[in-house]
mmCIF file of C-alpha atoms and ligand atoms in Angstrom:
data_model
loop_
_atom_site.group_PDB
_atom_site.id
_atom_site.type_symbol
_atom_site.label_atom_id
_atom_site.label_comp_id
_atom_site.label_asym_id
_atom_site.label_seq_id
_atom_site.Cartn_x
_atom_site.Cartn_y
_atom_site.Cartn_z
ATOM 1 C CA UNK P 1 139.265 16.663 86.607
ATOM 2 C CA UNK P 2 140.955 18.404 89.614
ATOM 3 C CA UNK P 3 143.608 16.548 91.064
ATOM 4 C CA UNK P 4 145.578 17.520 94.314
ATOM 5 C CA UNK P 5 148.957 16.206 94.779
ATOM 6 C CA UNK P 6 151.515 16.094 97.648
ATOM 7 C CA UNK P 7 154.740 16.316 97.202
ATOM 8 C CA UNK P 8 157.885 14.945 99.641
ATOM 9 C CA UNK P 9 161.528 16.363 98.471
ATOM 10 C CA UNK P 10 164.269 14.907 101.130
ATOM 11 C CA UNK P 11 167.400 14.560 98.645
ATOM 12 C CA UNK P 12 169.354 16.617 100.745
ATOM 13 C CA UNK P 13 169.574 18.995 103.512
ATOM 14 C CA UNK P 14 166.103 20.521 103.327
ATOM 15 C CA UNK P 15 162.918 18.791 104.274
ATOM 16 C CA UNK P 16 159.847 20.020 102.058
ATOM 17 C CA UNK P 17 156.252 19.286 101.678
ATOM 18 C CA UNK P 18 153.855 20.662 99.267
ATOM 19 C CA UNK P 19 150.681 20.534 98.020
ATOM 20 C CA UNK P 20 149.802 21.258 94.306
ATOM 21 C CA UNK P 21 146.023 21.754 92.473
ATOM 22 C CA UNK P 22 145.835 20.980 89.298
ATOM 23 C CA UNK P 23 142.023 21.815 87.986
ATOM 24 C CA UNK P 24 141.950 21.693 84.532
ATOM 25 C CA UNK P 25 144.259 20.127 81.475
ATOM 26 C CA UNK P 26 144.879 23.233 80.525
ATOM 27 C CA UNK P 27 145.783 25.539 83.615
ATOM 28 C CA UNK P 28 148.705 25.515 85.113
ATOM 29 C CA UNK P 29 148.679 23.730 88.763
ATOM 30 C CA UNK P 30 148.673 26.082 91.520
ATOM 31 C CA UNK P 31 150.582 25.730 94.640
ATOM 32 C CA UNK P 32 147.934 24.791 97.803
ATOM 33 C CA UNK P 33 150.573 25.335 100.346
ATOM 34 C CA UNK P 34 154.165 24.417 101.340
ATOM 35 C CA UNK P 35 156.106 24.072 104.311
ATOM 36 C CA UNK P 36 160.061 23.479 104.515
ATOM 37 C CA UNK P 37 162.547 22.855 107.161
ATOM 38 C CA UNK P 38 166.331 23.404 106.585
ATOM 39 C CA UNK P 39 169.089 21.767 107.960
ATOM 40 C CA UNK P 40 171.608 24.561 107.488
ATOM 41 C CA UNK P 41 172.225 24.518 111.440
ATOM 42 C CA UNK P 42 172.933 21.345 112.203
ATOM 43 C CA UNK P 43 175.120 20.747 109.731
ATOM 44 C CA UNK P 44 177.076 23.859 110.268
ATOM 45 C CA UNK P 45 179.078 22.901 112.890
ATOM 46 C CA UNK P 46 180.085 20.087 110.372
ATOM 47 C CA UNK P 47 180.897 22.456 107.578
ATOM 48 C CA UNK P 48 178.824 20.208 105.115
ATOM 49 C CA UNK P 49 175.789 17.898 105.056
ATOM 50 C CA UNK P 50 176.346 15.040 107.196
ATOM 51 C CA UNK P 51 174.288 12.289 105.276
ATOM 52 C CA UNK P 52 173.432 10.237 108.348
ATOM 53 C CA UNK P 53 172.097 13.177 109.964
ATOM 54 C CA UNK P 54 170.433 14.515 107.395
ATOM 55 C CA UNK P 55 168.219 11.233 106.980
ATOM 56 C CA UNK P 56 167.216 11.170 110.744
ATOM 57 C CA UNK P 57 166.124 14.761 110.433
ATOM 58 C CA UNK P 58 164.032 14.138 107.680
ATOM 59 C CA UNK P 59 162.531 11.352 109.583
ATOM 60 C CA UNK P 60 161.725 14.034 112.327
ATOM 61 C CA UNK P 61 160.271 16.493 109.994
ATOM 62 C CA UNK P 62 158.650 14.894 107.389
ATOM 63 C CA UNK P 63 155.465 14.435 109.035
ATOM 64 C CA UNK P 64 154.822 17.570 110.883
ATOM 65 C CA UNK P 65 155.568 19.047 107.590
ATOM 66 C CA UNK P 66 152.854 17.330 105.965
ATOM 67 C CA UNK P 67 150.770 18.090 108.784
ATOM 68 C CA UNK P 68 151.073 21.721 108.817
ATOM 69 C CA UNK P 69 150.842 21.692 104.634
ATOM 70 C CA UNK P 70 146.693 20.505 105.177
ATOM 71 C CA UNK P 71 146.369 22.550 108.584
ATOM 72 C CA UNK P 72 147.250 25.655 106.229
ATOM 73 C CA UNK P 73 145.237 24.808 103.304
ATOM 74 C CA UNK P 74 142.135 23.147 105.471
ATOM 75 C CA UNK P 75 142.717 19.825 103.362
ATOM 76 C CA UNK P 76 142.909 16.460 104.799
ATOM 77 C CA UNK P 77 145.302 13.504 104.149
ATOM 78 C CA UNK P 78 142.152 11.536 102.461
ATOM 79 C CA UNK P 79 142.192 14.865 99.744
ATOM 80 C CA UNK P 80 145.377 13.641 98.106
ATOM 81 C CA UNK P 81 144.976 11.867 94.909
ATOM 82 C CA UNK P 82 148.448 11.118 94.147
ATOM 83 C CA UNK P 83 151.287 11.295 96.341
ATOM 84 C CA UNK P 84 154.579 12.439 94.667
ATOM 85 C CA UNK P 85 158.004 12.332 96.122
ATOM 86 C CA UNK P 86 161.878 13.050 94.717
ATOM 87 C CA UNK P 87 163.163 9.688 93.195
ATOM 88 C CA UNK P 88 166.572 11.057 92.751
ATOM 89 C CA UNK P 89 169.453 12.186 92.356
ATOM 90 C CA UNK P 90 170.691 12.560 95.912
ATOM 91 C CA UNK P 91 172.085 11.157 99.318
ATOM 92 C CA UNK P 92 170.353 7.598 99.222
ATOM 93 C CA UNK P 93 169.472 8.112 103.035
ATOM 94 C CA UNK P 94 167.827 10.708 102.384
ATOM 95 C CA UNK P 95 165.817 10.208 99.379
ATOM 96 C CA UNK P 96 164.606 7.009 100.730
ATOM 97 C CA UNK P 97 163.293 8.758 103.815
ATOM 98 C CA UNK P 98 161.098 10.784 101.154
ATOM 99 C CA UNK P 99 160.621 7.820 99.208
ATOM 100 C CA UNK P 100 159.164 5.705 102.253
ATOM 101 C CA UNK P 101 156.835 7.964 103.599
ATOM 102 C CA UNK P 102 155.255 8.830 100.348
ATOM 103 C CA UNK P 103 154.706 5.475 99.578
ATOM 104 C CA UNK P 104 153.664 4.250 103.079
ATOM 105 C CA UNK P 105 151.288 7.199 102.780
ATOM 106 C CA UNK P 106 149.756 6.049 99.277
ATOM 107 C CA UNK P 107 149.251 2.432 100.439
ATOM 108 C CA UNK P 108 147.616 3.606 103.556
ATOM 109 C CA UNK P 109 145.200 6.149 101.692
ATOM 110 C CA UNK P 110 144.850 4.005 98.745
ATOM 111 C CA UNK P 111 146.398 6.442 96.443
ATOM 112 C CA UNK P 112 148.683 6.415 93.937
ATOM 113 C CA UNK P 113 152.307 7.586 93.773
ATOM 114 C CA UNK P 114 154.751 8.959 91.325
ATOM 115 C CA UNK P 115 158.695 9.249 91.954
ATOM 116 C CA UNK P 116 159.823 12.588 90.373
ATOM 117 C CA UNK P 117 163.323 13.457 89.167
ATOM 118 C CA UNK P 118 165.043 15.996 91.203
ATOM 119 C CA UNK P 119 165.942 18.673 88.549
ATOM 120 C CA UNK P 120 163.221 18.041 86.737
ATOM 121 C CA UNK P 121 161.775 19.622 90.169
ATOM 122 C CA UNK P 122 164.122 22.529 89.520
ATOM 123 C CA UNK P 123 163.055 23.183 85.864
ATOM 124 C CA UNK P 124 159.500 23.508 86.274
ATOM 125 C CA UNK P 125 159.838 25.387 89.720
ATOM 126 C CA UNK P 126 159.819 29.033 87.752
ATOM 127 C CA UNK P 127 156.015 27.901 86.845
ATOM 128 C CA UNK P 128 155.283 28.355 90.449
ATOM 129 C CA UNK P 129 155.362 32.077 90.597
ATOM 130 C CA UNK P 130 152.594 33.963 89.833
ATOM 131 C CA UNK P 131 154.005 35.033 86.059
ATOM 132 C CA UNK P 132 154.505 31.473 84.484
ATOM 133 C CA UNK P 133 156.869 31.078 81.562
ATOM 134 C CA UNK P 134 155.727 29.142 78.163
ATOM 135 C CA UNK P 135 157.302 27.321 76.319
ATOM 136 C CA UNK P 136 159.762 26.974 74.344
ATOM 137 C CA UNK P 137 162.719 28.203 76.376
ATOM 138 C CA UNK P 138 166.197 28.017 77.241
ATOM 139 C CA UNK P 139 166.854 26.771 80.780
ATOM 140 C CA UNK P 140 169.824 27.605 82.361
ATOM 141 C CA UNK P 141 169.705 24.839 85.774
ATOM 142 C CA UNK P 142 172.253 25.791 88.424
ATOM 143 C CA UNK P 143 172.267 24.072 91.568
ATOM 144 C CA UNK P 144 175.226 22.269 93.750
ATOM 145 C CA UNK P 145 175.417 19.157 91.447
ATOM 146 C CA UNK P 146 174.433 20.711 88.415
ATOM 147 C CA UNK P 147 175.308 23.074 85.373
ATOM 148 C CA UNK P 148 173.517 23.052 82.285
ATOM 149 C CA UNK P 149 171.474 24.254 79.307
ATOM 150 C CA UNK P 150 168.498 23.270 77.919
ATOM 151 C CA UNK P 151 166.220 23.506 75.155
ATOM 152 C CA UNK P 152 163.272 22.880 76.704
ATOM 153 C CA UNK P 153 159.905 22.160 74.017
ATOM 154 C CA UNK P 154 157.325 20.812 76.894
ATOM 155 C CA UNK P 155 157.325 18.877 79.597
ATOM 156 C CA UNK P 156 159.251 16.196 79.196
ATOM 157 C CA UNK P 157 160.610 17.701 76.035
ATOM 158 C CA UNK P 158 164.515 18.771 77.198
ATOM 159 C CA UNK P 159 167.651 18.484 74.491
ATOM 160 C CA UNK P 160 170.782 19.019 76.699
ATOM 161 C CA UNK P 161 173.034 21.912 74.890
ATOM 162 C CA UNK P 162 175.763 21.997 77.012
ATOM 163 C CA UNK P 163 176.880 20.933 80.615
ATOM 164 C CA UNK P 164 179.825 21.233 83.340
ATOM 165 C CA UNK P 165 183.027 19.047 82.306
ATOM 166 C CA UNK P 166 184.175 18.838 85.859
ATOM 167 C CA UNK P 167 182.593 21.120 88.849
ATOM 168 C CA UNK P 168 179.096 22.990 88.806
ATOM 169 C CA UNK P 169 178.423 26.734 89.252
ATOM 170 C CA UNK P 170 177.018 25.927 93.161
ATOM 171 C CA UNK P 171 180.456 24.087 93.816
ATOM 172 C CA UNK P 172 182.830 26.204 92.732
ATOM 173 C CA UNK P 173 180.703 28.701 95.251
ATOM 174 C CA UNK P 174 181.116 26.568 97.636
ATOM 175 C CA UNK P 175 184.454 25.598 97.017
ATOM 176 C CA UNK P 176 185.729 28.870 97.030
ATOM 177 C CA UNK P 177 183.844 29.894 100.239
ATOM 178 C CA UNK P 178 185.111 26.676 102.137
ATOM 179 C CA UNK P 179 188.986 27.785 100.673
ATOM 180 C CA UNK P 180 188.134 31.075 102.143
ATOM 181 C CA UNK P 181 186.810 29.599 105.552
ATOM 182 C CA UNK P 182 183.431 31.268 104.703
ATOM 183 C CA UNK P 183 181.654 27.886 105.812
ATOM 184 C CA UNK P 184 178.338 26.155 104.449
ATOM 185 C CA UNK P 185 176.640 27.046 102.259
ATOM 186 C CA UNK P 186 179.454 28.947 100.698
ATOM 187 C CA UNK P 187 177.184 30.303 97.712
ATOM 188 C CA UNK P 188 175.084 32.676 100.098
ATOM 189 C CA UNK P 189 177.553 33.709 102.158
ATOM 190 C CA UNK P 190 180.161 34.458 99.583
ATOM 191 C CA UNK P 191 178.093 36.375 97.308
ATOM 192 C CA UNK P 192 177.049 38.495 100.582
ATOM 193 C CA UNK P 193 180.826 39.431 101.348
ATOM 194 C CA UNK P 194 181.245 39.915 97.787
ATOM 195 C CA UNK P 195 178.574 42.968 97.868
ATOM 196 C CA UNK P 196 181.725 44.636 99.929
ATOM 197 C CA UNK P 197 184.375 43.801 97.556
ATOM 198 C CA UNK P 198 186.010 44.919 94.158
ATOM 199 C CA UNK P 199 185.260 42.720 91.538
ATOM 200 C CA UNK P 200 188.157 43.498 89.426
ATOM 201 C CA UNK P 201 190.540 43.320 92.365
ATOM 202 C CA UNK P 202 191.887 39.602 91.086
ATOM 203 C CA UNK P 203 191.989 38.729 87.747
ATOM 204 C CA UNK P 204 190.599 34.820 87.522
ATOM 205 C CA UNK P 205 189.625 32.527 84.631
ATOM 206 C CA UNK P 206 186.758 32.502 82.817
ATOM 207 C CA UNK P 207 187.032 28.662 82.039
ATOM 208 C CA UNK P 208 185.685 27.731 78.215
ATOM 209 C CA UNK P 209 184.607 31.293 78.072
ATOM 210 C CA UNK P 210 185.646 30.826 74.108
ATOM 211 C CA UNK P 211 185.117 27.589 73.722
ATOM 212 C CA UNK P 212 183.066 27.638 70.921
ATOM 213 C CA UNK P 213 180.681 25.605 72.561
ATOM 214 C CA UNK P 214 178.275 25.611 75.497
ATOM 215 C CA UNK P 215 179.938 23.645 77.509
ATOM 216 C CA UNK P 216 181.062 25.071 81.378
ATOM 217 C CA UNK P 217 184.389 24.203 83.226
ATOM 218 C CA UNK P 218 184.754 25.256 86.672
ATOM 219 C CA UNK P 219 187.141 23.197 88.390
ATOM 220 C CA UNK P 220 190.021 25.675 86.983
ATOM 221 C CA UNK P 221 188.487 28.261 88.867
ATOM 222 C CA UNK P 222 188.354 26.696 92.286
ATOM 223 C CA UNK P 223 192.166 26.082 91.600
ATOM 224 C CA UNK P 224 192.788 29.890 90.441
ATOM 225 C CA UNK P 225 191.090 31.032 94.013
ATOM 226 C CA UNK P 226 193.606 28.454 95.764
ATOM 227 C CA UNK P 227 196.348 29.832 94.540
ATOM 228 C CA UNK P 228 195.683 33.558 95.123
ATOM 229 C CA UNK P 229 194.498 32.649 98.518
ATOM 230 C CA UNK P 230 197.824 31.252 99.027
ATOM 231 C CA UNK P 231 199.620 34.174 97.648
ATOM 232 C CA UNK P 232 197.877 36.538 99.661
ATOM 233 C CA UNK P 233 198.606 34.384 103.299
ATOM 234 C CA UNK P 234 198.423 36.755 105.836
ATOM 235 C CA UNK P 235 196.671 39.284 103.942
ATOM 236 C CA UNK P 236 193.701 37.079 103.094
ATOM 237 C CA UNK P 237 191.264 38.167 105.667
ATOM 238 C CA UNK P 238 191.858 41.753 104.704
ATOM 239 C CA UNK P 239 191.468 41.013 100.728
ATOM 240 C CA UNK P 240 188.651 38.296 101.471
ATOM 241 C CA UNK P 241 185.706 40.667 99.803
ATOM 242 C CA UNK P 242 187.560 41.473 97.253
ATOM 243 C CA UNK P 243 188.476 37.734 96.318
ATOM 244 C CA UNK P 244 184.640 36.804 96.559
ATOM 245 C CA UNK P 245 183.582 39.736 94.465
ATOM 246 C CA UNK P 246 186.362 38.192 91.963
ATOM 247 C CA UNK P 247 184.864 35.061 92.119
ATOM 248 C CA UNK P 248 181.458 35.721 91.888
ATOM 249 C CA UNK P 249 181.925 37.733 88.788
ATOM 250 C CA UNK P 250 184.339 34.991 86.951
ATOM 251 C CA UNK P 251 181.159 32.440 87.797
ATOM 252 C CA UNK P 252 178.285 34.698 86.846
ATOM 253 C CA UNK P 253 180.207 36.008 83.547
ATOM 254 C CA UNK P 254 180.293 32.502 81.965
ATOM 255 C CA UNK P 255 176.796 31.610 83.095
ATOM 256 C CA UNK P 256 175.694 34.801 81.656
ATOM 257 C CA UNK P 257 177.566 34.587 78.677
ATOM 258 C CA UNK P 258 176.979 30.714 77.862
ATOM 259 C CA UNK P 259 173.100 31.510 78.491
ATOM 260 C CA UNK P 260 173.090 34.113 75.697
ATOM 261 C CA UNK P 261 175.280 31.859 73.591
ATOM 262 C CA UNK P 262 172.563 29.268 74.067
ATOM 263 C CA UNK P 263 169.328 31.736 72.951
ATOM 264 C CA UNK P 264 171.561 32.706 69.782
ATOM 265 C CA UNK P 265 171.919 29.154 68.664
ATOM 266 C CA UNK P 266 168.869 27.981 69.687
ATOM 267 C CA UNK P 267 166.595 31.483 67.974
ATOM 268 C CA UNK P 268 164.471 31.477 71.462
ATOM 269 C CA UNK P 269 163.161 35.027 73.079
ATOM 270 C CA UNK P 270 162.890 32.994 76.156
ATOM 271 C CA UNK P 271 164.996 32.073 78.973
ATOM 272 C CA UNK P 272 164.406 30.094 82.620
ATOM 273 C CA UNK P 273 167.003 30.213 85.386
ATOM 274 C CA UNK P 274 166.471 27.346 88.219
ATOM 275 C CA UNK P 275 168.320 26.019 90.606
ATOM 276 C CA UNK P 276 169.974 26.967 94.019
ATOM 277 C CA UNK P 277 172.345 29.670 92.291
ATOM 278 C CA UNK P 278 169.346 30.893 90.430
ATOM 279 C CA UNK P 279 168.975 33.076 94.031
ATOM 280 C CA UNK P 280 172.379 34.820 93.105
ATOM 281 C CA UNK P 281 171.710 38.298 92.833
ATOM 282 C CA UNK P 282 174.425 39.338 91.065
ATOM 283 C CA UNK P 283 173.526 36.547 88.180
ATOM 284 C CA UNK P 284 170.273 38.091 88.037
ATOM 285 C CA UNK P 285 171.077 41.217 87.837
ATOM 286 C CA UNK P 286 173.518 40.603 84.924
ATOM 287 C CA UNK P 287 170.771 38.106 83.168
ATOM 288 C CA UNK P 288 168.192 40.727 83.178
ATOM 289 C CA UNK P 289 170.271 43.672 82.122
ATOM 290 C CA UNK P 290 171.623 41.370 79.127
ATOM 291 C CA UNK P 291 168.119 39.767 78.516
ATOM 292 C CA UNK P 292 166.618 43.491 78.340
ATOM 293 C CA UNK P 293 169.224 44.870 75.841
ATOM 294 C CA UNK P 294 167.515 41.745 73.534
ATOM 295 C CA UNK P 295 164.513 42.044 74.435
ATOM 296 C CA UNK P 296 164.540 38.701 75.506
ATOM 297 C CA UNK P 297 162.413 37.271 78.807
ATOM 298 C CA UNK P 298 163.792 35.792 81.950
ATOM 299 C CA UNK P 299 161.741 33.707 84.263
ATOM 300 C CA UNK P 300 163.340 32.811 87.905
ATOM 301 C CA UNK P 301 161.454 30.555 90.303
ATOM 302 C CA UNK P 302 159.957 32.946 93.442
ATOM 303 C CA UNK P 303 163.493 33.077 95.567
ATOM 304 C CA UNK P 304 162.254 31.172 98.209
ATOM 305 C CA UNK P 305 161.310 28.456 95.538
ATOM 306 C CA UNK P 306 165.036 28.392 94.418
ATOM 307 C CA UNK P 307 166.794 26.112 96.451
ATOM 308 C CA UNK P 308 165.142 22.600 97.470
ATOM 309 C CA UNK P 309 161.479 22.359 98.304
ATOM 310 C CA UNK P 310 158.300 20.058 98.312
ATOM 311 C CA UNK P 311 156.286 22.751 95.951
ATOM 312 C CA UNK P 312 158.963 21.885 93.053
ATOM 313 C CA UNK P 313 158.499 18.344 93.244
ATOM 314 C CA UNK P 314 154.675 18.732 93.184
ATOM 315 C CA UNK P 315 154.592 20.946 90.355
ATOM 316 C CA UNK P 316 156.630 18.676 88.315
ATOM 317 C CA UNK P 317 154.069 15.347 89.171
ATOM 318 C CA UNK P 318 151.558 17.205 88.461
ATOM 319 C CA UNK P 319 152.702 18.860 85.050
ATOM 320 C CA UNK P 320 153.645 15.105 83.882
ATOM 321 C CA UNK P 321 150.377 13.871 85.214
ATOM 322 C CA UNK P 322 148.820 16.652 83.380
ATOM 323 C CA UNK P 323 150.635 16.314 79.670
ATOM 324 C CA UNK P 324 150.541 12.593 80.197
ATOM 325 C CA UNK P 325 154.466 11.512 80.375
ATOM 326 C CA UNK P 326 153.715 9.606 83.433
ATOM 327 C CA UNK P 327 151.421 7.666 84.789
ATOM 328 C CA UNK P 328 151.218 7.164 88.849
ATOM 329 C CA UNK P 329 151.453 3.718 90.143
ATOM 330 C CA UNK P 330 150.341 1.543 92.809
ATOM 331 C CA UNK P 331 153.764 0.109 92.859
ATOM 332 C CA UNK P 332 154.974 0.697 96.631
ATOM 333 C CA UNK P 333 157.978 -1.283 96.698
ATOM 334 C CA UNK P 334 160.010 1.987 96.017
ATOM 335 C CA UNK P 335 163.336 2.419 94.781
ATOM 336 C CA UNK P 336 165.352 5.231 94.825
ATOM 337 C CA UNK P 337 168.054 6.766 92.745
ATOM 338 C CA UNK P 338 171.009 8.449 94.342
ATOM 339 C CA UNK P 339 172.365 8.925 90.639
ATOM 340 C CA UNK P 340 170.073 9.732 88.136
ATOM 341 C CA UNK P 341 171.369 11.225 85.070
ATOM 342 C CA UNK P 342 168.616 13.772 83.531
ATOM 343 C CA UNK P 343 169.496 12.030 80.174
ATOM 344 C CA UNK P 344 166.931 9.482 80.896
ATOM 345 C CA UNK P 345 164.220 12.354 80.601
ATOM 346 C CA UNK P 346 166.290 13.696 77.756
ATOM 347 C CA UNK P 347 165.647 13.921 74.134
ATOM 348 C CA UNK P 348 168.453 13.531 71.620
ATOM 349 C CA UNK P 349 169.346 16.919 70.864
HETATM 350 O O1 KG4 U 1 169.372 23.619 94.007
HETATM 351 P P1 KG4 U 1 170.039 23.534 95.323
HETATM 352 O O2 KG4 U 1 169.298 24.002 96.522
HETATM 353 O O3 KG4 U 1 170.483 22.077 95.646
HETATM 354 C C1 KG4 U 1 170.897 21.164 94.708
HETATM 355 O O4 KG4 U 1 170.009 20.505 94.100
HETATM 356 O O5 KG4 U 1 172.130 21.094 94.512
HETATM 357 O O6 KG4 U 1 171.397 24.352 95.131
HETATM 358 C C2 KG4 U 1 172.295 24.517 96.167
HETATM 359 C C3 KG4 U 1 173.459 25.324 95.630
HETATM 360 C C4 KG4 U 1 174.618 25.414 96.603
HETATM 361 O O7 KG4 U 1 175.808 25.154 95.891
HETATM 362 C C5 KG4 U 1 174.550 26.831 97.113
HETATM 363 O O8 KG4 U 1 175.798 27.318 97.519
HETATM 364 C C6 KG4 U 1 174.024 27.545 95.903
HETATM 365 O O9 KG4 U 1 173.057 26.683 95.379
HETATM 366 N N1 KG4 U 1 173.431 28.851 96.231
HETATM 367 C C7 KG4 U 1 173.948 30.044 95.835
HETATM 368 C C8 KG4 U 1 173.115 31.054 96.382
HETATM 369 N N2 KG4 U 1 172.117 30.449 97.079
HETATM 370 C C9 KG4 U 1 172.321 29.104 96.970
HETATM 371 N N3 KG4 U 1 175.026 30.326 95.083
HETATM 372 C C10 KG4 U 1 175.283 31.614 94.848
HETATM 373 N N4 KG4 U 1 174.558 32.638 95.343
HETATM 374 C C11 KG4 U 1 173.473 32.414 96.099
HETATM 375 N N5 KG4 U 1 172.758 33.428 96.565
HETATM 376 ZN ZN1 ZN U 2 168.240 20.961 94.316
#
């Protein structure tokens, strides 16, 4: 039975709105169309998402989006069969701007809805591009809350293998950028000054590098980067490239390294990288070179389908639909979850 779903994501500073097909129990869904609007402007003048304004944005876009999403694919509202939007984690303005809509919209239309966990959004995104992984895999997930790895057997089927002590990959990016007055979002626009720099110009920590374990630490870094930005003073601005390019190579070295620590234990030929530093190019560049000396393959989500979007949050209600882990309700008195640990949808590893 084909089933079309829409999806809301408003967790943070994007606004997205999707729709997903998914025709038979077999297939993977298909994205119908999507439509996004970033905040990156407004808040820039704040140097960071502003919670309160990112709700009332969302409020502004949400509809429009979903307006243009079935003006592009020539669907109407009353083609929806179940309406899914991003439960959590996230700023609780936000999601419940998300959260409202989509459920407004399912008691209007009579539909069902489904709340879908953010990352979860992330994991499956790389089954939006037009070479789907299969499973089993390892997923490395890398976004500005998050760092970890994954054994991932199915849908719903995740063993964490190891995770961040203190900092994620996407905030020590943006940690170091903001220490190096790069502004928001530091990940983007340090990795483009580091394409000017030397990346052995510093020498910085490679936190847990040797830990034995699969486990990240990156709060260490952030401190490192501190200090030498200190001890340069003056000189800074001229040595700035060169201290991203340090940077980004400490950061991308331990992902890298961690990731093919992870397919050793775990015997997989397979890995998935998702998540807002997924887009780094350097990471990918180092993944794929490693990855091809193994003969190993790496699946990335489309990199416009890396940072936040509806299509993610689609996918991932209608992949659960579709292996049965969740049902959709008619449950409209919506909660939301600003912090939502993925162990919920975890298995015991
Ligand atoms: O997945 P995402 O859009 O949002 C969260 O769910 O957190 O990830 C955002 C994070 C930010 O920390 C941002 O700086 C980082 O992804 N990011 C990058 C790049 N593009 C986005 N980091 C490094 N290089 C990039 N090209
Ligand atoms: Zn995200």
């Amino acid at each position: 039975m084909s089933l079309l779903i829409l999806g809301i994501e408003s967790s943070c500073d994007e606004t997205g709105v999707a729709l997903v097909e998914s025709t038979t129990p077999q297939a993977v869904p298909t994205l119908v169309a999507h439509a996004l609007h970033s905040q990156i402007e407004m808040h820039q003048a704040y140097g960071g998402v502003v919670p309160e304004l990112a709700s009332r944005d969302h409020i502004r876009r949400v509809l429009p989006l979903t307006e243009a999403v079935l003006a592009e694919s020539g669907r109407s509202l009353g083609d929806v069969d179940v309406v899914a939007y991003t439960r959590g984690p996230g700023l609780a303005g936000a999601l419940l701007v998300g959260a409202g809509v989509a459920c407004a919209l399912g008691a209007a239309l009579d539909r069902p809805v489904l709340g879908v966990h953010h990352l979860e959004g992330h994991l499956l995104s790389p089954f939006l591009s037009a070479d789907p992984p299969e499973f089993p895999f390892v997923a490395l997930l890398v976004s500005g809350g998050h760092t970890q790895l994954m054994r991932v057997d199915g849908v719903g089927q995740y063993a964490l293998l190891g995770e961040t002590i203190d900092d994620a990959a996407g905030e020590a990016f943006d940690k170091s950028a903001k220490l190096m007055g790069l502004g928001y979002p530091g990940g983007p626009a340090l990795s483009r000054l580091a394409e000017q720099g030397d990346a052995t110009a510093f020498k910085l920590p490679r936190p847990l590098l040797h830990s034995g374990n699969l486990d990240f630490s990156f709060a260490g870094l952030k401190t490192a980067v501190l200090t030498q930005a200190k001890k340069l003073g003056d000189e800074l601005e001229a040595r700035k490239a060169d201290l991203a390019a340090s940077t980004q190579a400490a950061i991308v070295e331990v992902l890298v390294k961690k990731t093919l620590a992870a397919l050793k234990d775990t015997g997989l030929r397979r890995v998935v990288v998702a998540g807002g530093v997924g887009a780094n190019r350097l990471l990918r560049a180092q993944l794929d070179a490693a990855c091809a000396r193994l003969q190993v393959r790496v699946h990335y989500p489309e990199l416009h389908l890396c940072t936040d979007n509806g299509a993610m949050i689609a996918m991932a209600a209608a992949m659960r639909l579709q292996a049965g882990q969740q049902q959709p309700n008619r449950d409209y008195a919506f909660d939301v979850k600003p912090r939502w640990p993925l162990d919920s949808l975890l298995q015991a590893a």
